[in-house]
Amino acid sequence: MTPPRPLTGPFTLPDVTLVQPAESSTPHTALRVRGDRIAAEGDDGGRVLEQYRGAHVVPGLVDMHTHMTPRSPLRLTESVLLLNIAHGVTTVRDAGDADGTSGRAAREAMEGGHPGPRMSTAGSFVTRGRTRWPNSVQMSGPGQAAEIVARAADGGHRWIKSYEGLDTCDIAALVTAAERRGLGVLGHVPTTLRHEQALLPDAQHLFGVPDPADLGADTVLCRATDWQGVTDRRLDEVVRHSLAHGLAHTPTLVATEALLGYRDYESARSAPPAGMLPPLYTDRLWHPQRGFPVYRGIDGYRVDRVAHSLRLKLRLVGLMHSAGVDLHIGTDSQPFTVPGHAVHAEMRLFERAGVPAPEVWRIATRGAGQVLGPGLGEPALGTLAPGAPADLLVYRGDPTLRTDPSEGLEAVVSRGRLYARADLEAALEADRQRLRRPLPALLGRIGSARVLRTTDFSF
């Protein structure tokens, strides 16, 4: 695929308003970009981009839970990178590399000049028992934690992905070993544990809120939707426990909401967001009869449970925010979630949960930057300060007054390279047409059949 051509610095955005979401708004400012940094006042301003005079500038968005696509002859990695940048997502936390090829493929593409977000990665899934993903590390006990963490750190990863089958001692040992090496721990509350037992520093998907006895099966679908026993008292318990132990949550509400697409699969697969990905997703991997086994046969009863759990999750996120629990914007990689676009949907769901729009933007920018930035060597990530990474979004009007990051977006600056929105949209359309040509479509059918045949998608 041919990536869009950026405008490189030095350049100046004249007379703009700098918006640090939920914190400050500074009008009539000349924002200078030099290299991949926001330059200080007085530095060489380079070319003045008059077309953006009077615009509003905010930091780039951060997706705190995604999974990059494994290496593929279809070059899906480049497609996903482009989708993120086109939607203003300039940093991602990859929460687990399914087969060990995703991170390398993404970095190689970006080193080759393809636009893509900064990446903070978790690498392998740390698990016990059944291996659900090829890129998994089996943990035999707490004594193995230091070795697992050292291997991840030496591989350049900043996070440990605590996954299924682990017990409380395993998780505690991983957290201790990770802290010693300056790494963070995120992951699944294992199926057999409640949230307050696992003590995960950054729990994903709100797993561990329902009682394990309420789960119909050890699958991601049941874990996401079997909330029939969750009461208001239970929600309050999770909030209090999270505050008492300083635990963060990445709810990935959009991954639950997207499952409502199975109520009318044909409409969901034909909707514009799904069309951003190649047909192998909508026509094969997400198909309710032939796709991922865990979603096959999903019926109205199960979709009603999806809707019920989503209502409770929205209430829980609202309670957490009101109480001061740390929350992150993340998306996951599930049916009908599209990279980049899903971040926008998650932001809207946070507002629906009762989080004010400017605060949602703060969580998706500086809030995430404070977590990821130090590990990336970018302590000012998510800010507009001189010396900060030049990862910026340019809008006509203040976007933080609402949670629709696509409305009014005029340009995306990633690592100091400015991409006009029209150029990004043209590149997306060209890539969409590429993936629908006969040969890529055939390769997609062959590849998806192989994936479904060889991978345990019960999760």
Coordinates of C-alpha atoms in Angstrom, one line a residue:
M1 CA 0.0 0.0 0.0
T2 CA 1.1 3.6 -0.6
P3 CA 1.1 5.7 2.6
P4 CA -0.1 9.3 2.6
R5 CA 2.7 11.8 2.2
P6 CA 3.2 14.0 5.3
L7 CA 4.3 17.6 5.6
T8 CA 7.5 17.6 7.7
G9 CA 8.9 20.3 9.9
P10 CA 9.9 22.8 10.9
F11 CA 6.5 24.4 10.6
T12 CA 4.3 26.7 12.6
L13 CA 0.5 26.6 13.2
P14 CA -0.2 30.3 13.6
D15 CA -2.7 32.0 16.0
V16 CA -4.1 28.7 17.3
T17 CA -5.8 27.8 20.6
L18 CA -3.9 25.2 22.6
V19 CA -6.4 23.0 24.5
Q20 CA -5.1 20.8 27.3
P21 CA -8.3 18.9 28.0
A22 CA -10.1 19.7 31.3
E23 CA -7.1 21.9 32.3
S24 CA -6.4 24.9 30.2
S25 CA -7.1 26.8 26.9
T26 CA -4.5 29.2 25.6
P27 CA -5.7 31.3 22.5
H28 CA -3.6 33.2 20.0
T29 CA -0.5 31.0 20.2
A30 CA 2.0 30.1 17.5
L31 CA 2.7 26.4 17.9
R32 CA 6.0 25.5 16.4
V33 CA 7.0 21.9 15.4
R34 CA 10.7 21.1 14.9
G35 CA 11.7 17.5 14.2
D36 CA 9.4 15.3 16.3
R37 CA 9.0 17.9 19.1
I38 CA 6.9 20.9 20.0
A39 CA 9.5 23.7 19.8
A40 CA 9.9 26.4 22.3
E41 CA 8.9 30.0 21.6
G42 CA 11.8 31.7 19.7
D43 CA 12.9 28.6 17.9
D44 CA 13.0 28.6 14.1
G45 CA 9.3 28.4 13.1
G46 CA 9.9 27.2 9.6
R47 CA 7.0 27.2 7.2
V48 CA 3.9 29.0 8.4
L49 CA 0.8 26.9 7.7
E50 CA -1.8 29.6 7.1
Q51 CA -4.6 27.1 6.3
Y52 CA -4.7 26.2 10.0
R53 CA -4.8 29.8 11.4
G54 CA -7.3 30.1 14.1
A55 CA -7.6 26.3 14.7
H56 CA -7.7 24.5 18.0
V57 CA -4.9 22.0 18.8
V58 CA -5.2 19.1 21.3
P59 CA -2.8 16.3 22.1
G60 CA -3.2 13.0 20.2
L61 CA -5.4 10.3 21.5
V62 CA -4.1 7.1 23.3
D63 CA -5.6 3.6 23.1
M64 CA -4.7 1.9 26.3
H65 CA -5.8 -1.6 25.2
T66 CA -5.4 -2.8 21.7
H67 CA -3.9 -5.8 19.9
M68 CA -1.9 -5.1 16.7
T69 CA -2.5 -7.5 13.8
P70 CA -0.1 -10.4 13.3
R71 CA 2.2 -10.3 10.3
S72 CA 0.3 -11.1 7.1
P73 CA 0.8 -11.2 3.3
L74 CA -2.2 -8.9 3.1
R75 CA -0.2 -6.2 5.0
L76 CA -2.9 -5.7 7.5
T77 CA -0.4 -4.3 9.9
E78 CA -0.1 -1.2 7.7
S79 CA -3.9 -1.0 7.4
V80 CA -4.3 -1.0 11.2
L81 CA -1.5 1.6 11.7
L82 CA -3.2 3.9 9.1
L83 CA -6.6 3.5 10.7
N84 CA -5.2 4.6 14.1
I85 CA -3.5 7.7 12.7
A86 CA -6.5 8.6 10.6
H87 CA -8.6 8.6 13.7
G88 CA -6.1 10.7 15.7
V89 CA -4.7 7.8 17.8
T90 CA -1.1 8.6 18.0
T91 CA -0.1 6.2 20.9
V92 CA -1.3 2.7 21.7
R93 CA -0.6 0.2 24.4
D94 CA -0.5 -3.3 22.8
A95 CA -1.9 -5.5 25.5
G96 CA -0.5 -8.8 24.1
D97 CA 1.0 -10.0 20.9
A98 CA -1.1 -13.0 19.8
D99 CA 1.6 -14.9 17.9
G100 CA 4.8 -12.9 18.5
T101 CA 4.9 -11.2 15.1
S102 CA 2.6 -8.2 15.6
G103 CA 5.0 -5.8 17.4
R104 CA 7.9 -6.5 15.0
A105 CA 5.7 -6.1 12.0
A106 CA 4.4 -2.8 13.2
R107 CA 7.8 -1.4 14.0
E108 CA 9.3 -2.5 10.7
A109 CA 6.4 -0.8 8.9
M110 CA 6.9 2.5 10.8
E111 CA 10.7 2.3 10.3
G112 CA 10.0 2.0 6.6
G113 CA 8.1 5.3 6.7
H114 CA 4.5 4.2 7.2
P115 CA 2.6 6.4 9.6
G116 CA 1.7 4.7 12.9
P117 CA 1.3 5.4 16.6
R118 CA 3.9 5.1 19.3
M119 CA 3.7 1.7 20.9
S120 CA 4.0 0.6 24.5
T121 CA 3.9 -3.2 24.5
A122 CA 3.2 -6.2 26.7
G123 CA 4.6 -9.0 24.6
S124 CA 3.6 -12.5 25.7
F125 CA 0.6 -13.6 27.7
V126 CA 1.6 -15.0 31.1
T127 CA -0.7 -18.0 31.8
R128 CA -1.1 -21.3 33.5
G129 CA -2.8 -24.4 32.1
R130 CA -4.5 -24.2 28.7
T131 CA -2.5 -22.1 26.2
R132 CA -5.0 -19.9 24.5
W133 CA -2.6 -17.9 22.3
P134 CA 0.6 -19.1 20.6
N135 CA 2.7 -16.3 22.1
S136 CA 2.2 -17.4 25.7
V137 CA 4.5 -18.0 28.6
Q138 CA 3.6 -20.8 31.0
M139 CA 4.1 -19.8 34.6
S140 CA 4.7 -22.8 36.9
G141 CA 4.7 -20.8 40.2
P142 CA 5.7 -17.5 41.9
G143 CA 9.3 -18.4 41.8
Q144 CA 9.3 -17.9 38.0
A145 CA 8.1 -14.3 38.1
A146 CA 11.5 -12.6 38.1
E147 CA 12.7 -14.6 35.1
I148 CA 9.4 -13.9 33.1
V149 CA 9.7 -10.1 33.9
A150 CA 13.4 -10.0 33.0
R151 CA 12.8 -11.6 29.7
A152 CA 10.0 -9.1 28.9
A153 CA 12.1 -6.1 29.9
D154 CA 15.1 -7.4 27.9
G155 CA 12.8 -7.7 24.9
G156 CA 11.9 -4.0 25.1
H157 CA 8.4 -4.5 26.6
R158 CA 7.0 -2.1 29.2
W159 CA 4.1 -4.2 30.5
I160 CA 3.5 -7.7 31.8
K161 CA 0.2 -9.3 30.6
S162 CA -1.1 -11.3 33.4
Y163 CA -3.6 -13.7 31.9
E164 CA -5.7 -16.8 32.7
G165 CA -5.1 -19.7 35.1
L166 CA -2.9 -17.7 37.6
D167 CA -3.5 -17.6 41.3
T168 CA -3.2 -14.8 43.7
C169 CA 0.4 -15.7 44.6
D170 CA 1.4 -15.8 40.9
I171 CA -0.1 -12.4 40.3
A172 CA 1.5 -10.8 43.4
A173 CA 4.9 -12.2 42.4
L174 CA 4.6 -10.8 38.9
V175 CA 3.6 -7.4 40.3
T176 CA 6.6 -7.3 42.7
A177 CA 9.1 -8.4 40.0
A178 CA 7.7 -5.9 37.5
E179 CA 7.9 -3.0 40.0
R180 CA 11.6 -3.9 40.5
R181 CA 12.3 -3.6 36.8
G182 CA 10.1 -0.5 36.3
L183 CA 7.4 -2.4 34.3
G184 CA 3.6 -2.3 34.8
V185 CA 1.2 -5.1 35.1
L186 CA -2.2 -5.3 33.3
G187 CA -4.4 -8.2 32.5
H188 CA -7.4 -10.4 33.1
V189 CA -8.7 -11.2 36.5
P190 CA -8.6 -15.0 36.1
T191 CA -11.9 -16.8 35.8
T192 CA -11.7 -18.4 39.2
L193 CA -11.0 -15.1 41.1
R194 CA -12.9 -12.0 42.0
H195 CA -11.5 -8.5 41.4
E196 CA -10.6 -8.0 45.0
Q197 CA -8.7 -11.3 45.1
A198 CA -6.5 -10.7 42.1
L199 CA -5.3 -7.2 43.0
L200 CA -4.3 -6.5 39.4
P201 CA -2.8 -3.0 39.1
D202 CA -4.6 -2.4 35.8
A203 CA -7.6 -4.7 35.3
Q204 CA -9.0 -5.1 31.8
H205 CA -12.6 -5.5 30.6
L206 CA -14.1 -5.3 34.1
F207 CA -13.4 -9.0 34.5
G208 CA -13.7 -10.1 38.1
V209 CA -16.8 -8.1 38.9
P210 CA -19.3 -11.0 38.5
D211 CA -18.9 -13.9 40.9
P212 CA -17.1 -16.8 39.2
A213 CA -20.0 -19.1 40.0
D214 CA -22.3 -16.9 37.8
L215 CA -20.2 -17.5 34.6
G216 CA -21.7 -20.0 32.2
A217 CA -18.3 -21.0 30.8
D218 CA -14.7 -20.0 30.8
T219 CA -14.9 -17.8 27.6
V220 CA -14.5 -14.2 26.9
L221 CA -18.2 -14.0 25.9
C222 CA -19.5 -15.3 29.2
R223 CA -17.0 -13.2 31.2
A224 CA -18.2 -10.1 29.3
T225 CA -21.9 -10.7 29.6
D226 CA -22.8 -13.0 32.5
W227 CA -23.6 -10.1 34.9
Q228 CA -27.0 -11.3 36.0
G229 CA -25.8 -11.6 39.6
V230 CA -24.2 -8.2 39.8
T231 CA -26.0 -5.9 42.2
D232 CA -25.6 -2.3 43.1
R233 CA -23.9 -3.5 46.3
R234 CA -21.4 -5.4 44.2
L235 CA -20.6 -2.3 42.1
D236 CA -20.0 -0.3 45.3
E237 CA -17.7 -3.0 46.6
V238 CA -15.6 -2.9 43.4
V239 CA -15.3 0.9 43.6
R240 CA -14.3 0.8 47.3
H241 CA -11.8 -1.9 46.7
S242 CA -10.2 -0.2 43.7
L243 CA -9.8 3.0 45.7
A244 CA -8.4 1.3 48.7
H245 CA -5.7 -0.5 46.7
G246 CA -5.0 2.1 44.0
L247 CA -6.1 -0.2 41.2
A248 CA -6.8 1.2 37.7
H249 CA -9.4 -0.1 35.2
T250 CA -9.5 -0.2 31.4
P251 CA -13.2 -1.1 30.9
T252 CA -13.2 -1.5 27.1
L253 CA -16.9 -0.8 27.0
V254 CA -16.9 -0.6 23.3
A255 CA -16.0 -4.3 23.1
T256 CA -19.3 -5.1 24.9
E257 CA -21.3 -2.6 23.0
A258 CA -20.1 -3.9 19.6
L259 CA -21.5 -7.3 20.4
L260 CA -24.9 -5.8 20.1
G261 CA -24.2 -6.0 16.4
Y262 CA -25.1 -9.6 16.5
R263 CA -28.8 -8.6 17.1
D264 CA -28.8 -7.7 13.4
Y265 CA -25.6 -9.1 11.9
E266 CA -26.4 -8.0 8.3
S267 CA -26.8 -4.4 9.3
A268 CA -23.7 -4.4 11.4
R269 CA -21.5 -5.9 8.7
S270 CA -22.7 -3.4 6.2
A271 CA -22.3 -0.3 8.5
P272 CA -19.5 2.1 7.4
P273 CA -17.2 1.3 10.4
A274 CA -17.0 -2.4 9.5
G275 CA -16.3 -1.5 5.9
M276 CA -13.0 0.0 7.0
L277 CA -11.6 -3.5 7.5
P278 CA -11.3 -6.2 4.8
P279 CA -14.2 -8.6 4.2
L280 CA -12.3 -11.4 5.9
Y281 CA -13.4 -9.9 9.2
T282 CA -17.1 -9.2 8.5
D283 CA -17.7 -12.2 6.2
R284 CA -15.6 -14.8 7.9
L285 CA -14.0 -14.1 11.4
W286 CA -17.1 -12.3 12.8
H287 CA -19.7 -14.5 11.1
P288 CA -22.2 -15.8 13.7
Q289 CA -22.2 -19.3 12.2
R290 CA -18.7 -19.7 10.6
G291 CA -16.6 -17.3 12.5
F292 CA -14.8 -17.3 15.9
P293 CA -16.2 -20.4 17.7
V294 CA -16.9 -18.5 20.9
Y295 CA -19.4 -16.3 19.0
R296 CA -21.1 -18.9 16.9
G297 CA -24.8 -19.4 17.5
I298 CA -25.1 -16.2 19.5
D299 CA -28.8 -15.6 19.9
G300 CA -31.3 -13.1 21.1
Y301 CA -31.0 -14.3 24.7
R302 CA -27.3 -13.8 24.7
V303 CA -27.5 -10.4 23.1
D304 CA -30.0 -9.4 25.8
R305 CA -27.4 -10.3 28.4
V306 CA -24.9 -8.2 26.4
A307 CA -27.3 -5.2 26.7
H308 CA -27.8 -5.9 30.5
S309 CA -24.1 -6.1 31.2
L310 CA -23.4 -2.9 29.3
R311 CA -26.0 -1.0 31.4
L312 CA -24.3 -2.2 34.6
K313 CA -20.8 -1.4 33.2
L314 CA -21.8 2.1 32.3
R315 CA -23.1 2.6 35.8
L316 CA -19.9 1.2 37.3
V317 CA -17.7 3.4 35.2
G318 CA -19.7 6.4 36.3
L319 CA -19.4 5.4 39.9
M320 CA -15.6 4.9 39.5
H321 CA -15.1 8.2 37.9
S322 CA -17.1 10.0 40.6
A323 CA -15.1 8.3 43.3
G324 CA -11.7 9.0 41.7
V325 CA -10.7 5.6 40.5
D326 CA -8.1 5.7 37.7
L327 CA -9.8 4.9 34.4
H328 CA -8.3 4.4 30.9
I329 CA -9.7 4.5 27.4
G330 CA -9.1 1.2 25.6
T331 CA -10.8 -0.8 22.9
D332 CA -9.6 -4.5 22.6
S333 CA -9.9 -6.4 19.4
Q334 CA -13.3 -8.1 19.2
P335 CA -16.1 -8.4 16.6
F336 CA -17.2 -5.0 15.1
T337 CA -14.5 -3.1 16.9
V338 CA -12.4 -1.2 14.3
P339 CA -9.0 0.2 15.2
G340 CA -9.1 4.0 15.7
H341 CA -12.8 4.3 15.3
A342 CA -13.3 2.2 18.4
V343 CA -11.4 4.8 20.5
H344 CA -14.0 7.4 19.4
A345 CA -16.8 5.0 20.4
E346 CA -15.2 4.3 23.8
M347 CA -15.0 8.0 24.5
R348 CA -18.7 8.4 23.7
L349 CA -19.5 5.5 26.1
F350 CA -17.5 7.2 28.8
E351 CA -19.6 10.3 28.4
R352 CA -22.7 8.2 28.4
A353 CA -21.5 6.8 31.7
G354 CA -21.5 10.3 33.2
V355 CA -17.9 11.4 32.6
P356 CA -18.0 15.0 31.3
A357 CA -16.6 15.4 27.8
P358 CA -13.5 17.5 28.7
E359 CA -12.6 14.9 31.3
V360 CA -13.0 12.1 28.8
W361 CA -10.5 13.9 26.6
R362 CA -8.2 14.3 29.5
I363 CA -8.3 10.6 30.2
A364 CA -7.6 9.8 26.6
T365 CA -4.6 12.2 26.3
R366 CA -2.7 13.4 29.3
G367 CA -4.1 10.8 31.7
A368 CA -2.8 8.0 29.5
G369 CA 0.4 9.9 28.8
Q370 CA 1.2 10.0 32.5
V371 CA 1.0 6.2 32.6
L372 CA 2.7 5.4 29.3
G373 CA 5.1 8.3 28.8
P374 CA 7.8 7.5 31.4
G375 CA 8.2 4.0 30.0
L376 CA 8.5 5.3 26.5
G377 CA 11.0 7.9 27.6
E378 CA 8.4 10.6 27.0
P379 CA 7.4 12.1 30.4
A380 CA 5.5 14.9 28.6
L381 CA 3.4 12.6 26.4
G382 CA -0.2 13.8 26.1
T383 CA 0.7 17.5 26.7
L384 CA 1.3 20.6 24.6
A385 CA 4.4 21.7 26.5
P386 CA 7.6 22.7 24.6
G387 CA 9.8 19.7 24.2
A388 CA 6.8 17.3 24.3
P389 CA 6.3 14.8 21.5
A390 CA 4.7 16.5 18.5
D391 CA 1.6 14.2 18.5
L392 CA -1.3 16.6 17.9
L393 CA -4.8 16.9 16.5
V394 CA -5.8 20.1 14.7
Y395 CA -9.5 21.0 14.8
R396 CA -11.8 23.8 13.6
G397 CA -13.3 24.6 17.0
D398 CA -12.8 23.1 20.4
P399 CA -13.4 19.3 20.2
T400 CA -13.3 18.7 23.9
L401 CA -16.8 20.2 24.3
R402 CA -18.2 16.9 23.0
T403 CA -17.0 13.3 22.5
D404 CA -17.0 13.1 18.7
P405 CA -13.3 13.3 17.8
S406 CA -14.1 12.9 14.1
E407 CA -16.1 16.1 13.8
G408 CA -14.1 19.1 12.7
L409 CA -10.7 17.2 12.5
E410 CA -8.5 18.9 9.9
A411 CA -5.1 17.3 10.4
V412 CA -3.2 14.8 12.5
V413 CA 0.4 15.4 13.5
S414 CA 2.3 12.2 14.4
R415 CA 6.0 12.3 15.4
G416 CA 6.1 15.8 13.9
R417 CA 4.7 14.8 10.6
L418 CA 1.5 16.5 9.6
Y419 CA -1.1 14.6 7.6
A420 CA -4.1 16.5 6.2
R421 CA -7.4 14.8 6.9
A422 CA -8.3 14.6 3.2
D423 CA -5.0 12.8 2.5
L424 CA -5.7 10.3 5.3
E425 CA -9.2 9.6 4.0
A426 CA -7.9 9.1 0.5
A427 CA -5.3 6.7 1.7
L428 CA -7.9 4.8 3.7
E429 CA -10.2 4.5 0.6
A430 CA -7.3 3.3 -1.5
D431 CA -6.4 0.7 1.0
R432 CA -10.0 -0.4 1.3
Q433 CA -10.1 -0.9 -2.5
R434 CA -6.8 -2.8 -2.4
L435 CA -8.1 -5.3 0.1
R436 CA -11.2 -6.0 -2.0
R437 CA -9.3 -6.9 -5.2
P438 CA -9.5 -10.6 -6.2
L439 CA -6.0 -11.7 -5.0
P440 CA -6.1 -10.0 -1.5
A441 CA -9.7 -11.3 -1.1
L442 CA -8.6 -14.8 -1.9
L443 CA -5.7 -14.6 0.5
G444 CA -8.0 -13.3 3.1
R445 CA -10.3 -16.3 2.7
I446 CA -7.4 -18.7 2.9
G447 CA -5.8 -17.0 5.8
S448 CA -9.0 -16.7 7.9
A449 CA -9.8 -20.4 7.3
R450 CA -6.3 -21.3 8.6
V451 CA -6.6 -19.0 11.6
L452 CA -10.0 -20.5 12.6
R453 CA -8.6 -24.1 12.0
T454 CA -5.4 -23.7 14.0
T455 CA -6.1 -21.3 16.9
D456 CA -8.1 -21.8 20.1
F457 CA -10.5 -19.0 20.0
S458 CA -12.4 -19.9 23.1
F459 CA -10.1 -17.4 24.8

